[in-house]
PDB file of C-alpha atoms in Angstrom:
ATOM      1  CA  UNK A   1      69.157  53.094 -61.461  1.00  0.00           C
ATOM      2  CA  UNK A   2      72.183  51.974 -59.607  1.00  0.00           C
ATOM      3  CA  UNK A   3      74.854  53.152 -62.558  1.00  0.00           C
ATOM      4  CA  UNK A   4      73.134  56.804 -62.062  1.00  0.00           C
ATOM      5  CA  UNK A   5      73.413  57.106 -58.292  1.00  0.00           C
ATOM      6  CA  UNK A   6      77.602  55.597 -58.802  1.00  0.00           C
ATOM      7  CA  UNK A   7      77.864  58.038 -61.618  1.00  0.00           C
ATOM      8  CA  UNK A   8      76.674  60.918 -58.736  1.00  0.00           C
ATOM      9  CA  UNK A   9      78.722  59.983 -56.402  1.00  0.00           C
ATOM     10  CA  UNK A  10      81.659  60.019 -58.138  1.00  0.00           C
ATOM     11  CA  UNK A  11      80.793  63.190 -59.494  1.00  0.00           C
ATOM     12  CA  UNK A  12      80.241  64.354 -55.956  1.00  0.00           C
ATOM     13  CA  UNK A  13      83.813  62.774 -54.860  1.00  0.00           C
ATOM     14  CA  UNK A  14      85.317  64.247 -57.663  1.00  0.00           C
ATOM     15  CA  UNK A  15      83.890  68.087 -56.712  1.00  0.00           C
ATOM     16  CA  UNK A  16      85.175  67.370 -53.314  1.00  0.00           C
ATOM     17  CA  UNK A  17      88.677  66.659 -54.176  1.00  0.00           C
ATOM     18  CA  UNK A  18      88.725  69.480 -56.790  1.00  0.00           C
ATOM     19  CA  UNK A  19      87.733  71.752 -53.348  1.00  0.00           C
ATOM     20  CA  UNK A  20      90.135  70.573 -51.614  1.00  0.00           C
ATOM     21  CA  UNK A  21      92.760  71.331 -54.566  1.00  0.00           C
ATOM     22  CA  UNK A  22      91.172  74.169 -54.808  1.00  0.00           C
ATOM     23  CA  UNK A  23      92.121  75.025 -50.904  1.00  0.00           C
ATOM     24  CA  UNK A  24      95.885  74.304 -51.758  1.00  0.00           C
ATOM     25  CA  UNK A  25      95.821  77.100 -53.815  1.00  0.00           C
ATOM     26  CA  UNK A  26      96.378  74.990 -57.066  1.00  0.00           C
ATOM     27  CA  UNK A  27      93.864  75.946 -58.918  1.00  0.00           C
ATOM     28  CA  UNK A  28      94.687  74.914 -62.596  1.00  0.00           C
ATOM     29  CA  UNK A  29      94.356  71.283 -61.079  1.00  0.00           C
ATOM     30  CA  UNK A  30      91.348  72.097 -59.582  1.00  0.00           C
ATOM     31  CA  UNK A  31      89.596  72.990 -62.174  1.00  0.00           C
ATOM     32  CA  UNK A  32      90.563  69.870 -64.233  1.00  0.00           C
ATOM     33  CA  UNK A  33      89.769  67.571 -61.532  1.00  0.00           C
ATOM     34  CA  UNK A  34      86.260  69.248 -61.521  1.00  0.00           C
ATOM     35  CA  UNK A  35      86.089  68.670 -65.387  1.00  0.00           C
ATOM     36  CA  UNK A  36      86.972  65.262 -65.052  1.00  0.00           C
ATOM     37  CA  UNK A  37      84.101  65.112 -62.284  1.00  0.00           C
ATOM     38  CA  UNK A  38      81.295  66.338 -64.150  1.00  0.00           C
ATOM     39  CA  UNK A  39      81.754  64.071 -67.142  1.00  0.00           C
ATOM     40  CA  UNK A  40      80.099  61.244 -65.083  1.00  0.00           C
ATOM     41  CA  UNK A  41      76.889  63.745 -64.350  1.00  0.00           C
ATOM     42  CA  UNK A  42      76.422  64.625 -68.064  1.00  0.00           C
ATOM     43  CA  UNK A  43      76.574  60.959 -69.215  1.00  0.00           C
ATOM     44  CA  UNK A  44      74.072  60.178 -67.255  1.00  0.00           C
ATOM     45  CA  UNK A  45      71.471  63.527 -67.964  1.00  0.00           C
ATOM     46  CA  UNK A  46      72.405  63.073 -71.562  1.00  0.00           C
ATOM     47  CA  UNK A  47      71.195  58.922 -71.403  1.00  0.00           C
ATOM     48  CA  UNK A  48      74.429  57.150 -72.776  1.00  0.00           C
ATOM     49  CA  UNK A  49      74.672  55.315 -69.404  1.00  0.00           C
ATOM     50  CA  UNK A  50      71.168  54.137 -69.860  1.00  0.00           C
ATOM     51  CA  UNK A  51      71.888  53.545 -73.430  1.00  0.00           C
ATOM     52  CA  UNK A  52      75.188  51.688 -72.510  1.00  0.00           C
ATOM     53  CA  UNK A  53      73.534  49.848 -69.410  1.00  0.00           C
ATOM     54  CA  UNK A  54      70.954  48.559 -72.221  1.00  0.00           C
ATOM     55  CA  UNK A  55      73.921  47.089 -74.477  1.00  0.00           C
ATOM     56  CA  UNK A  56      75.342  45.750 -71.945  1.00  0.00           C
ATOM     57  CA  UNK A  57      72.899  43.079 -71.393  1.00  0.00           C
ATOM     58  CA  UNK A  58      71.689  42.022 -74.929  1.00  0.00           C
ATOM     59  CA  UNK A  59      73.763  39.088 -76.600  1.00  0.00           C
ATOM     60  CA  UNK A  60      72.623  40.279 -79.929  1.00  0.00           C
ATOM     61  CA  UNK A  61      75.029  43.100 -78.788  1.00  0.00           C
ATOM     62  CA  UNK A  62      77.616  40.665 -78.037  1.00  0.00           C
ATOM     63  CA  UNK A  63      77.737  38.794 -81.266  1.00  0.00           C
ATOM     64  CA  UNK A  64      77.893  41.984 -83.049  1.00  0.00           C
ATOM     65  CA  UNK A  65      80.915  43.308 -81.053  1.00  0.00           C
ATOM     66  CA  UNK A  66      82.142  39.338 -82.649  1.00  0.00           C
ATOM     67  CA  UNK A  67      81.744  40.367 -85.454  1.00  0.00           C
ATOM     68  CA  UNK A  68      83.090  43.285 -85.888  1.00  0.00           C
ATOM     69  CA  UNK A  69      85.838  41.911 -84.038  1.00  0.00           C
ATOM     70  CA  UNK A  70      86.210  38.534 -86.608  1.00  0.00           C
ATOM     71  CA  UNK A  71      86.067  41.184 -89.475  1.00  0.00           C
ATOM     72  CA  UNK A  72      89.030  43.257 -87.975  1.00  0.00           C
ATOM     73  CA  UNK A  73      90.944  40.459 -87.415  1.00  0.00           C
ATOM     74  CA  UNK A  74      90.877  39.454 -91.268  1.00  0.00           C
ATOM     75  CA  UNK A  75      91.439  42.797 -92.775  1.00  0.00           C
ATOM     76  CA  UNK A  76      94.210  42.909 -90.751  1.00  0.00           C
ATOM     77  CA  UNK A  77      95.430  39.853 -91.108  1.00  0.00           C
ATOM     78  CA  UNK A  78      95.265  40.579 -95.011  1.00  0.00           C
ATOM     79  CA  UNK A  79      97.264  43.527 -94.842  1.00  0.00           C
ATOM     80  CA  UNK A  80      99.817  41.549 -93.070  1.00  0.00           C
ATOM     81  CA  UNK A  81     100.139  39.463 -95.814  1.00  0.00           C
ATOM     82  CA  UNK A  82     100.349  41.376 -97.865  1.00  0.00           C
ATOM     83  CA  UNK A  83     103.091  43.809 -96.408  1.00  0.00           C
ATOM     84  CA  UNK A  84     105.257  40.787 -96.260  1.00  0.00           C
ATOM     85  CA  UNK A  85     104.991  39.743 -99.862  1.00  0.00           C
ATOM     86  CA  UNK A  86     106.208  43.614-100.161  1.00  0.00           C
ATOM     87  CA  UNK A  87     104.009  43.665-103.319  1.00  0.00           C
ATOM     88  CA  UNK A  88     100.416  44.671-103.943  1.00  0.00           C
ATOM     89  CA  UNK A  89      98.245  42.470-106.130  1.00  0.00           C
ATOM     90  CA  UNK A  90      98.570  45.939-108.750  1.00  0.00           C
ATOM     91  CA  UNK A  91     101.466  45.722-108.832  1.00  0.00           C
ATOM     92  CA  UNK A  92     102.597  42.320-109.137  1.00  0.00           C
ATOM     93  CA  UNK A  93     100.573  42.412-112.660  1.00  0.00           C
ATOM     94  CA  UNK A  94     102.213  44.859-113.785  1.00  0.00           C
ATOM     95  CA  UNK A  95     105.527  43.109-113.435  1.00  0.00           C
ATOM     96  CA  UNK A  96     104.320  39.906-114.611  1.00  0.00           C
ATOM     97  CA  UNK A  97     103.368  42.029-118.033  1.00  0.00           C
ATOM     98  CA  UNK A  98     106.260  44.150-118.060  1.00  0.00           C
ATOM     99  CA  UNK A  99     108.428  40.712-117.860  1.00  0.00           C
ATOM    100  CA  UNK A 100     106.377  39.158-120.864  1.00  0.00           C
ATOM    101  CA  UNK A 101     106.863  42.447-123.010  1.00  0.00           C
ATOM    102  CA  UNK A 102     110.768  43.111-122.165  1.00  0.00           C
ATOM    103  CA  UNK A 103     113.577  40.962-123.457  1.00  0.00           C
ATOM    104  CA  UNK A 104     116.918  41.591-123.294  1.00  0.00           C
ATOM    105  CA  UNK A 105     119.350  40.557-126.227  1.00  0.00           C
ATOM    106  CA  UNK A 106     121.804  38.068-125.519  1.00  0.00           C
ATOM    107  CA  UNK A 107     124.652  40.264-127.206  1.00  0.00           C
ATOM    108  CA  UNK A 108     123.420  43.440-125.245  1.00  0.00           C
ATOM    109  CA  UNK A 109     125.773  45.452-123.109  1.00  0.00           C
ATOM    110  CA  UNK A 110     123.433  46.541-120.725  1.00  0.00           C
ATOM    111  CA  UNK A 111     119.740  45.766-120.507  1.00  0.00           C
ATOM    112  CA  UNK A 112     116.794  48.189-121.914  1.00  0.00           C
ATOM    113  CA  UNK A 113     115.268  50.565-119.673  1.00  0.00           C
ATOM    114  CA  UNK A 114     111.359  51.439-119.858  1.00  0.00           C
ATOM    115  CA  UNK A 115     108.557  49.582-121.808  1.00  0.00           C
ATOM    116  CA  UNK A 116     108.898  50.838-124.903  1.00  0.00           C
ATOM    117  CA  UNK A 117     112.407  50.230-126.895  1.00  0.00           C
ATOM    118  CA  UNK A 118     112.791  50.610-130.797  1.00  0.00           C
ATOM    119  CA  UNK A 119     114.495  47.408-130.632  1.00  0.00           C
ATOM    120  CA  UNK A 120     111.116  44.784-131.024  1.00  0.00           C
ATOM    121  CA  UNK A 121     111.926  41.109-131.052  1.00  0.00           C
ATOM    122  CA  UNK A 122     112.857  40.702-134.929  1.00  0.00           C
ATOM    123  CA  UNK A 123     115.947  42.887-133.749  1.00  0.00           C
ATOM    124  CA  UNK A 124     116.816  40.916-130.233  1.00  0.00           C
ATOM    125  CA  UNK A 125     116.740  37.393-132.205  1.00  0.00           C
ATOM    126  CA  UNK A 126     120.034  39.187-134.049  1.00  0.00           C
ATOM    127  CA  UNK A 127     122.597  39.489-132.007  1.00  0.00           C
ATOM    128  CA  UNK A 128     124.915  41.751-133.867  1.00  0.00           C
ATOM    129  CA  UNK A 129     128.437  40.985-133.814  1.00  0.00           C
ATOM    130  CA  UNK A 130     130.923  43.738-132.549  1.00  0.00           C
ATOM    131  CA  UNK A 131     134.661  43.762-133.289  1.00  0.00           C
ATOM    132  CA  UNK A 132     136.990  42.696-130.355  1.00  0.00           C
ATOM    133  CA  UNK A 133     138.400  46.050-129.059  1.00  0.00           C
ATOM    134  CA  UNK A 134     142.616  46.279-129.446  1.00  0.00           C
ATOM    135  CA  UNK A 135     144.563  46.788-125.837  1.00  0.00           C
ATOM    136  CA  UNK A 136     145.312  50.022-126.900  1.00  0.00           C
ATOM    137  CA  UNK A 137     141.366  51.265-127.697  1.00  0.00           C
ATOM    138  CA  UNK A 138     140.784  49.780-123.961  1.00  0.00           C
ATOM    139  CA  UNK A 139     143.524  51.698-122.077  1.00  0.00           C
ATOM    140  CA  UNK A 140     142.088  55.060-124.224  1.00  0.00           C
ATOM    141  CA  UNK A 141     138.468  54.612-123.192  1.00  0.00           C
ATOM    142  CA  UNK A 142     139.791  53.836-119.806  1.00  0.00           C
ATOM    143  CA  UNK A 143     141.572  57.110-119.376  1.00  0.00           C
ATOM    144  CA  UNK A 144     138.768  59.027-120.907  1.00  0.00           C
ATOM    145  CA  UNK A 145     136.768  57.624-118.152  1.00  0.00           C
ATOM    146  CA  UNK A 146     139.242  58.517-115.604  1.00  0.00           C
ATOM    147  CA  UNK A 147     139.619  61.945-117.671  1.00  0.00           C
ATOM    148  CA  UNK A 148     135.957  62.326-116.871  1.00  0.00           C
ATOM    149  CA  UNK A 149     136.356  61.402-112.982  1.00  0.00           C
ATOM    150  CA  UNK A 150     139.563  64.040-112.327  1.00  0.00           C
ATOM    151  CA  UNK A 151     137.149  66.783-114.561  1.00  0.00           C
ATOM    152  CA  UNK A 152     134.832  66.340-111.749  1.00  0.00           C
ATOM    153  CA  UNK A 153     137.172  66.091-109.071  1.00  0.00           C
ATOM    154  CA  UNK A 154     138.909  69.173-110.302  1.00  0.00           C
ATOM    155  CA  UNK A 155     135.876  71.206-110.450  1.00  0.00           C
ATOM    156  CA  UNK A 156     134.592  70.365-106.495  1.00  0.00           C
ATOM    157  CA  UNK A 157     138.535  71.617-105.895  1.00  0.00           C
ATOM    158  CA  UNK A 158     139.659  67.807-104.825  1.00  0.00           C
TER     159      UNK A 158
END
């Protein structure tokens, strides 16, 4: 009974400042303040302050909110967690697997990319031996690699 007569007479303050607005000739505001006045009104014809005002007093209530609350906190707390590993549990498997499966030959240039190489393990336990390039074979594959920069640079007119 008391919530409903407060809720009234802020709804009647509320009119009475929107009339007095409404005096000023600022009407827009007006009419907002006497939005914001009403709300009060239609809580309490609609029965959500009743409803509320029962809540309010029921521990039951109260150890729910807790618990809803204790929940919260651990899912968050979770995702924490795991947004500072930077990994989900998904995909750490998968690179746990992928690290089991892949092998890179000792002799290799450059490791494999992807899962699935022609290359199996018979092949990676034989390191094949390559000739020892001649200073003149290095200096010609490192102009044709500079050949291949000033092509590019040529054709962006650099």
């Amino acid at each position: 009974m008391l919530a409903e007569t407060i809720c009234s007479a802020a709804s009647a303050a509320g009119l009475g400042i929107a009339a007095v607005t409404a005096y000023r000739k600022r009407f827009l505001t007006a009419t907002r303040i006497a939005a914001y006045s009403l709300v009060p009104v239609g809580l309490v014809l609609t029965g959500v302050v009743e409803w509320v005002a029962g809540i309010a007093f029921k521990p039951s209530v109260w150890l729910g909110f807790g618990v809803l609350g204790l929940s919260w906190l651990l899912f968050m707390t979770t995702r924490a967690v795991e947004r500072r590993s930077g990994t989900t549990r998904a995909e750490r498997k998968a690179a746990r697997a992928a690290g089991r499966n892949e092998a890179v030959a000792p002799a290799a240039s450059a490791p494999s990319l992807g899962a699935g190489g022609t290359a199996g393990p018979a092949a990676a336990a034989k390191p094949q031996a390559q000739p020892k390039p001649k200073k003149k074979q290095e200096a010609a594959a490192a102009g044709d690699d500079f050949s291949d920069i000033e092509a590019i640079l040529k054709k962006h007119g650099i």
